[in-house]
Coordinates of C-alpha atoms in Angstrom, one line a residue:
Chain A
M1 CA 1.9 -57.2 -28.8
N2 CA 1.9 -58.7 -25.5
F3 CA -0.6 -56.8 -23.5
E4 CA 0.0 -58.8 -20.3
L5 CA 3.5 -57.3 -20.2
F6 CA 2.4 -54.3 -21.1
L7 CA -0.4 -53.9 -18.1
H8 CA 2.3 -55.1 -15.9
Y9 CA 4.9 -52.4 -16.7
R10 CA 4.4 -50.7 -13.7
P11 CA 6.3 -47.4 -14.0
W12 CA 4.7 -46.6 -17.1
L13 CA 1.2 -47.2 -15.8
M14 CA 2.0 -45.2 -12.2
A15 CA 3.5 -42.2 -14.5
A16 CA 0.1 -42.4 -16.5
E17 CA -2.3 -42.4 -13.2
V18 CA -0.2 -39.7 -11.5
T19 CA -0.4 -37.5 -15.0
L20 CA -4.4 -37.9 -15.4
I21 CA -4.8 -37.7 -11.7
W22 CA -3.0 -34.6 -11.0
S23 CA -3.6 -33.1 -14.3
F24 CA -7.3 -33.6 -14.0
V25 CA -7.1 -32.0 -10.3
T26 CA -5.1 -29.3 -11.2
I27 CA -7.2 -28.2 -14.5
G28 CA -10.6 -29.1 -12.6
L29 CA -9.8 -26.8 -9.8
Y30 CA -8.4 -24.0 -12.2
W31 CA -11.7 -24.0 -14.3
L32 CA -14.1 -24.2 -11.2
S33 CA -12.1 -21.2 -9.7
K34 CA -12.4 -19.5 -13.2
R35 CA -16.2 -20.0 -12.6
F36 CA -16.0 -18.9 -9.1
H37 CA -14.2 -15.6 -9.9
R38 CA -16.6 -14.6 -12.5
R39 CA -19.6 -14.9 -10.3
Y40 CA -17.7 -13.2 -7.4
K41 CA -15.5 -10.3 -8.9
K42 CA -13.1 -9.8 -5.7
W43 CA -8.9 -9.6 -6.3
W44 CA -8.5 -12.7 -3.7
T45 CA -11.0 -14.8 -5.9
T46 CA -8.6 -14.8 -8.9
P47 CA -7.7 -18.2 -10.0
I48 CA -3.8 -17.7 -9.6
I49 CA -4.5 -16.9 -5.8
I50 CA -7.2 -19.7 -4.9
T51 CA -6.2 -22.6 -7.4
P52 CA -2.6 -23.1 -5.8
I53 CA -4.0 -22.8 -2.1
L54 CA -6.1 -25.6 -2.8
L55 CA -3.8 -27.7 -4.5
I56 CA -1.3 -27.1 -1.6
V57 CA -4.3 -28.3 1.0
I58 CA -5.0 -31.2 -1.5
T59 CA -1.4 -32.0 -1.8
L60 CA -0.8 -32.0 2.1
L61 CA -3.9 -33.8 2.9
S62 CA -3.3 -36.6 0.4
H63 CA 0.6 -36.9 1.8
T64 CA 1.7 -35.9 -2.0
N65 CA 5.0 -35.3 -2.4
Y66 CA 5.7 -31.9 -4.7
N67 CA 8.1 -34.2 -6.9
V68 CA 5.3 -36.7 -7.6
Y69 CA 2.7 -33.9 -8.2
I70 CA 5.2 -31.9 -10.8
R71 CA 5.9 -35.2 -12.5
G72 CA 2.1 -35.4 -13.4
T73 CA 1.8 -31.8 -14.2
H74 CA 4.9 -30.6 -15.6
W75 CA 3.2 -30.7 -19.4
L76 CA 1.3 -27.8 -18.3
M77 CA 4.3 -25.7 -17.5
A78 CA 5.8 -26.6 -20.8
L79 CA 2.9 -24.9 -22.3
L80 CA 4.3 -21.7 -21.4
G81 CA 6.7 -22.1 -23.9
P82 CA 3.8 -21.6 -26.8
A83 CA 2.2 -19.4 -24.7
T84 CA 5.2 -16.9 -25.3
V85 CA 5.1 -17.8 -29.0
A86 CA 1.2 -16.8 -29.0
F87 CA 2.4 -13.3 -27.8
A88 CA 3.6 -13.0 -31.5
I89 CA 0.2 -12.1 -32.6
P90 CA -0.9 -9.4 -30.5
I91 CA 2.7 -7.9 -30.7
Y92 CA 2.5 -8.2 -34.6
R93 CA -0.9 -6.5 -34.5
R94 CA 0.4 -3.3 -32.9
R95 CA 3.6 -3.4 -34.3
N96 CA 3.0 0.7 -35.1
I97 CA 3.3 1.2 -31.1
I98 CA 6.9 0.0 -31.4
V99 CA 7.9 2.4 -34.2
L100 CA 6.2 5.4 -32.7
Y101 CA 7.4 4.8 -29.0
W102 CA 11.0 3.1 -29.5
K103 CA 12.6 5.6 -27.3
T104 CA 10.2 5.6 -24.5
L105 CA 10.0 1.8 -24.6
S106 CA 13.9 1.2 -24.3
I107 CA 14.2 3.6 -21.5
G108 CA 11.3 1.9 -19.4
V109 CA 13.1 -1.4 -20.3
V110 CA 16.6 -0.4 -19.1
F111 CA 15.3 1.5 -16.2
G112 CA 13.1 -0.8 -15.1
S113 CA 15.3 -3.6 -15.3
I114 CA 18.2 -2.0 -13.3
L115 CA 15.3 -1.0 -10.8
S116 CA 14.2 -4.5 -10.6
I117 CA 17.8 -6.2 -10.0
A118 CA 19.1 -3.5 -8.0
S119 CA 15.9 -3.6 -5.6
A120 CA 15.8 -7.0 -4.8
W121 CA 19.7 -6.9 -4.2
F122 CA 19.6 -4.0 -1.4
L123 CA 16.1 -5.3 0.1
A124 CA 17.7 -8.9 0.5
S125 CA 20.8 -7.2 1.8
A126 CA 19.0 -5.2 4.1
V127 CA 17.1 -7.9 5.9
G128 CA 20.0 -10.2 5.7
I129 CA 19.2 -13.3 3.5
D130 CA 22.0 -15.7 2.4
D131 CA 23.6 -15.4 -0.8
T132 CA 22.2 -18.2 -2.7
I133 CA 18.6 -16.7 -2.2
R134 CA 19.6 -13.4 -2.7
L135 CA 21.3 -14.2 -6.0
S136 CA 17.9 -16.4 -6.8
L137 CA 15.9 -13.1 -6.4
L138 CA 17.8 -10.7 -8.6
P139 CA 16.0 -12.1 -11.9
R140 CA 12.5 -12.4 -10.3
S141 CA 10.5 -9.7 -12.8
I142 CA 11.3 -11.5 -16.1
S143 CA 9.2 -14.5 -17.4
T144 CA 10.4 -17.9 -16.1
P145 CA 12.6 -19.4 -19.1
F146 CA 14.7 -16.1 -19.3
A147 CA 14.8 -16.0 -15.1
M148 CA 16.1 -19.9 -15.1
V149 CA 18.8 -19.1 -17.5
I150 CA 20.1 -16.0 -15.9
S151 CA 19.6 -17.4 -12.4
G152 CA 22.1 -20.4 -13.4
E153 CA 24.2 -18.0 -14.9
I154 CA 25.1 -15.5 -11.7
G155 CA 25.0 -18.3 -9.4
G156 CA 21.6 -18.6 -8.1
V157 CA 19.3 -21.8 -7.9
P158 CA 17.0 -21.6 -11.1
E159 CA 14.1 -23.8 -9.2
L160 CA 14.0 -21.3 -6.4
T161 CA 14.1 -18.4 -8.9
A162 CA 11.0 -20.1 -10.9
L163 CA 9.2 -20.2 -7.8
F164 CA 10.1 -16.4 -7.0
V165 CA 9.0 -15.3 -10.5
I166 CA 5.8 -17.0 -10.2
L167 CA 5.2 -15.3 -6.8
T168 CA 6.4 -11.9 -8.4
G169 CA 3.8 -12.3 -11.2
I170 CA 0.8 -13.1 -9.0
F171 CA 1.5 -10.0 -6.3
G172 CA 2.6 -7.8 -9.7
A173 CA -0.7 -9.0 -11.4
S174 CA -2.9 -8.4 -8.3
F175 CA -1.4 -5.1 -6.8
G176 CA -0.8 -3.5 -10.2
Q177 CA -4.1 -2.6 -10.9
L178 CA -4.3 -1.2 -7.5
A179 CA -1.1 0.8 -7.7
L180 CA -1.7 2.2 -11.4
Y181 CA -5.1 3.3 -10.0
W182 CA -3.7 5.3 -7.3
L183 CA -0.6 6.8 -9.7
P184 CA -1.7 9.9 -11.4
L185 CA -0.8 8.4 -14.9
K186 CA -2.1 9.4 -17.9
S187 CA -0.4 7.0 -20.6
K188 CA -1.3 3.4 -21.4
L189 CA 2.3 3.0 -22.4
S190 CA 3.3 3.4 -18.7
M191 CA 0.6 1.4 -17.3
G192 CA 1.5 -1.5 -20.3
A193 CA 5.2 -1.0 -19.6
S194 CA 4.9 -1.2 -15.5
F195 CA 2.7 -4.6 -15.8
G196 CA 5.1 -6.3 -18.6
L197 CA 8.5 -5.5 -16.8
A198 CA 7.3 -6.0 -13.3
A199 CA 5.0 -9.0 -13.4
H200 CA 6.0 -10.4 -16.9
V201 CA 3.4 -12.9 -18.4
A202 CA 1.0 -12.6 -15.1
G203 CA 1.0 -8.8 -15.4
S204 CA 0.4 -9.3 -19.3
S205 CA -2.4 -11.4 -18.9
K206 CA -3.9 -9.1 -16.3
A207 CA -3.3 -6.2 -18.5
Y208 CA -4.9 -8.0 -21.2
E209 CA -7.9 -8.3 -19.1
L210 CA -7.9 -4.2 -18.4
D211 CA -7.2 -3.1 -21.9
N212 CA -6.2 -4.7 -25.2
E213 CA -3.6 -1.9 -25.9
V214 CA -2.3 -2.1 -22.3
G215 CA -2.1 -5.9 -22.7
T216 CA 0.1 -5.4 -26.2
I217 CA 2.5 -3.1 -24.8
A218 CA 3.1 -5.4 -21.8
A219 CA 3.8 -8.3 -23.8
L220 CA 6.0 -6.5 -25.8
V221 CA 7.8 -5.0 -22.6
M222 CA 8.2 -8.3 -21.3
V223 CA 9.7 -9.9 -24.1
L224 CA 12.3 -6.9 -24.5
T225 CA 13.1 -6.9 -20.7
G226 CA 13.6 -10.7 -21.0
I227 CA 16.3 -10.5 -24.0
F228 CA 17.6 -7.2 -22.2
N229 CA 18.5 -9.1 -19.2
V230 CA 20.1 -12.0 -20.9
L231 CA 22.2 -10.1 -22.7
I232 CA 23.4 -8.0 -19.6
A233 CA 23.4 -11.1 -17.7
P234 CA 27.3 -11.7 -18.0
L235 CA 28.1 -8.0 -16.9
L236 CA 25.9 -8.6 -14.0
E237 CA 27.8 -11.7 -13.3
A238 CA 31.1 -9.9 -13.6
V239 CA 29.8 -6.7 -11.4
L240 CA 28.6 -9.3 -8.6
S241 CA 32.0 -11.3 -8.5
Chain B
M1 CA -5.4 -30.2 -63.9
L2 CA -3.1 -31.6 -61.2
S3 CA -2.1 -28.0 -60.3
Y4 CA -5.5 -26.9 -60.1
T5 CA -6.4 -29.9 -57.7
F6 CA -3.2 -29.0 -55.7
K7 CA -4.6 -25.4 -55.8
K8 CA -7.9 -26.2 -54.3
T9 CA -6.6 -28.4 -51.4
S10 CA -4.3 -25.9 -50.1
I11 CA -7.4 -23.3 -50.4
L12 CA -9.1 -26.1 -48.3
I13 CA -6.5 -26.5 -45.8
K14 CA -6.3 -23.0 -45.5
R15 CA -9.9 -22.2 -44.9
T16 CA -10.0 -25.3 -42.2
F17 CA -7.1 -23.6 -40.6
H18 CA -8.5 -20.5 -40.1
K19 CA -11.8 -21.8 -38.4
S20 CA -9.8 -24.7 -36.0
R21 CA -8.8 -23.5 -32.9
I22 CA -7.6 -26.8 -32.2
L23 CA -5.5 -27.0 -35.3
Q24 CA -3.7 -23.4 -34.5
I25 CA -3.1 -24.3 -31.0
A26 CA -1.3 -27.3 -32.4
L27 CA 0.7 -25.2 -35.2
I28 CA 1.7 -22.9 -32.4
T29 CA 2.9 -25.9 -30.4
V30 CA 5.0 -27.3 -33.3
L31 CA 6.4 -23.7 -34.1
W32 CA 7.4 -23.6 -30.5
F33 CA 8.9 -26.9 -30.8
I34 CA 11.1 -26.2 -33.8
A35 CA 12.2 -22.9 -32.0
Q36 CA 13.0 -25.0 -29.0
E37 CA 15.3 -27.4 -31.1
I38 CA 17.2 -24.2 -32.9
S39 CA 17.7 -22.9 -29.4
L40 CA 19.4 -26.3 -28.2
L41 CA 21.3 -26.9 -31.4
T42 CA 22.7 -23.1 -31.5
R43 CA 23.4 -23.3 -27.7
M44 CA 21.8 -19.6 -27.7
P45 CA 21.0 -18.3 -24.1
I46 CA 17.7 -17.4 -25.3
P47 CA 14.7 -19.7 -24.4
G48 CA 13.0 -21.6 -27.1
G49 CA 9.6 -19.5 -26.5
V50 CA 11.3 -16.3 -27.5
I51 CA 13.0 -17.8 -30.5
G52 CA 9.6 -19.2 -31.5
L53 CA 7.9 -15.6 -31.0
V54 CA 10.9 -14.0 -33.3
L55 CA 10.1 -16.8 -36.0
V56 CA 6.3 -16.2 -36.0
L57 CA 6.9 -12.3 -36.2
A58 CA 9.3 -13.1 -39.2
L59 CA 6.7 -15.3 -41.0
L60 CA 4.2 -12.8 -40.4
Y61 CA 6.2 -9.9 -41.7
F62 CA 7.4 -11.7 -44.6
D63 CA 3.7 -12.9 -45.4
L64 CA 4.6 -16.7 -45.1
L65 CA 2.0 -17.2 -42.7
S66 CA -1.2 -15.3 -42.4
I67 CA -2.3 -13.9 -38.9
R68 CA -5.8 -15.7 -39.5
S69 CA -4.2 -19.2 -39.3
L70 CA -2.9 -18.3 -35.8
A71 CA -5.4 -15.7 -34.4
L72 CA -7.5 -18.5 -32.7
G73 CA -5.1 -20.3 -31.2
A74 CA -3.0 -17.5 -29.8
E75 CA -6.3 -15.9 -28.0
W76 CA -6.4 -19.5 -26.3
F77 CA -2.9 -19.6 -25.2
L78 CA -3.2 -15.9 -23.9
A79 CA -6.8 -16.3 -22.2
E80 CA -5.7 -19.5 -20.4
M81 CA -1.9 -18.6 -19.6
L82 CA -2.5 -18.5 -15.7
L83 CA -2.9 -22.2 -15.7
F84 CA 0.3 -23.1 -17.0
F85 CA 1.7 -21.1 -14.0
I86 CA -0.1 -23.0 -11.4
P87 CA 1.9 -26.2 -10.9
A88 CA 4.7 -24.2 -9.8
V89 CA 3.5 -22.9 -7.1
P90 CA 3.1 -25.9 -4.8
A91 CA 7.1 -26.1 -5.0
V92 CA 6.9 -24.3 -1.7
L93 CA 6.1 -27.7 0.0
N94 CA 9.9 -28.8 -1.0
H95 CA 11.2 -25.7 0.8
Q96 CA 10.3 -25.9 4.5
E97 CA 12.8 -23.4 5.5
F98 CA 10.3 -21.1 3.8
F99 CA 7.7 -21.8 6.2
G100 CA 8.9 -19.5 8.8
W101 CA 11.1 -16.6 9.2
T102 CA 12.9 -16.8 5.8
G103 CA 9.7 -17.1 4.0
L104 CA 8.2 -13.9 5.5
K105 CA 11.6 -12.3 4.6
I106 CA 11.4 -13.2 0.9
L107 CA 7.8 -12.4 0.7
A108 CA 8.5 -8.9 2.2
I109 CA 11.7 -8.5 -0.5
I110 CA 9.0 -9.5 -3.7
I111 CA 6.0 -7.6 -2.2
V112 CA 8.2 -4.2 -1.5
G113 CA 10.6 -4.8 -4.8
T114 CA 7.8 -5.6 -7.0
M115 CA 5.9 -2.3 -5.7
I116 CA 9.1 -0.1 -6.3
V117 CA 9.4 -1.5 -9.7
I118 CA 6.1 -0.7 -10.9
I119 CA 5.9 2.6 -9.5
G120 CA 9.1 3.7 -10.7
T121 CA 8.9 2.4 -14.2
A122 CA 5.1 3.7 -14.7
I123 CA 6.5 7.0 -13.5
V124 CA 9.6 7.1 -15.9
V125 CA 7.9 5.9 -18.7
D126 CA 5.0 8.2 -18.1
F127 CA 7.6 10.9 -17.9
S128 CA 9.3 10.0 -21.0
F129 CA 6.0 9.8 -22.9
Y130 CA 5.3 13.1 -22.3
K131 CA 8.8 14.6 -22.9
L132 CA 10.3 12.6 -25.7
E133 CA 7.3 11.5 -28.1
K134 CA 6.3 14.0 -30.7
Q135 CA 2.6 13.6 -30.5
P136 CA 1.0 11.8 -27.9
Q137 CA -2.3 11.2 -29.6
P138 CA -5.5 11.6 -28.2
E139 CA -6.7 8.2 -28.0
N140 CA -3.5 7.1 -25.7
K141 CA -5.1 9.4 -23.0
Q142 CA -7.1 7.7 -20.5

């Protein structure tokens, strides 16, 4: 092998450098903020709030374009795929919940999905936002891979939707706990369902922190909501146009 | 003799899998990759991750895969999930228009909308749980 030629192949080396540096920075900051969160348990110290803020500051200070950053860290986002697969294990362990409460679960998924789409539509119309952004906002409460598919189908911008989905997840996971604490709820089913429906994977992950069973229900509802939304997307498109 | 050796090796592989988190993480990733290919080949509008989830559920249900050869890996994926979201957030830097009035409007829609969805879903599910389901078990109450 011609090693010299290999060394002078700059694009490859640059891609490797970008990947190494930005992956290291991202994982490092995540790891540090996790330790920080364990020490100081406040809602604003959670890694999903602190790490992105630090990352934005660092990318701005080093004059790095986001396109360069995401080229180096795209593989981390791709791991959301296997992470979705991983939800099979808790769901399988608690499959009796589906058998027992299929009625309530389906009511929750259908009602919550409609509420989510309708609330985005009416709020966006109320404050007056242009149409592409409004359409991109509609599938914001379901997990990223589903949301991007639907967004493209109904005429939104999938990349914008991905960002809105993340913001919804961050907010839903942080606020969900507070809201459910204030509401006079009695069943774990309702806590899990609202976490999974409103804040997809981020909500499910938060729900796991609170309680194993609530987390399982959240994961289940998240998956069901995603599938339900993909199925009604053609209908939604017909209604919108 | 040959079948004996084969049996012994397969037991050894199983045991290693049941203990090793890294192997399980790799296995889940491979399963996802296969599901991704299925999703691309059949042109279903369903993302690979979800096809993989259904695939794994089927494998578990038909006893083709034991839960012990996935549990440790799945635990890791679920625990570190937040990390996989983080790279998407600095995307706001690509949208200068969000650092202003439009950005505030979008944030307000997301915050108010999410609050509506959380509260609405929780109330409806709670109501349905006590009206529709036959026997609310004591351990489901808090």
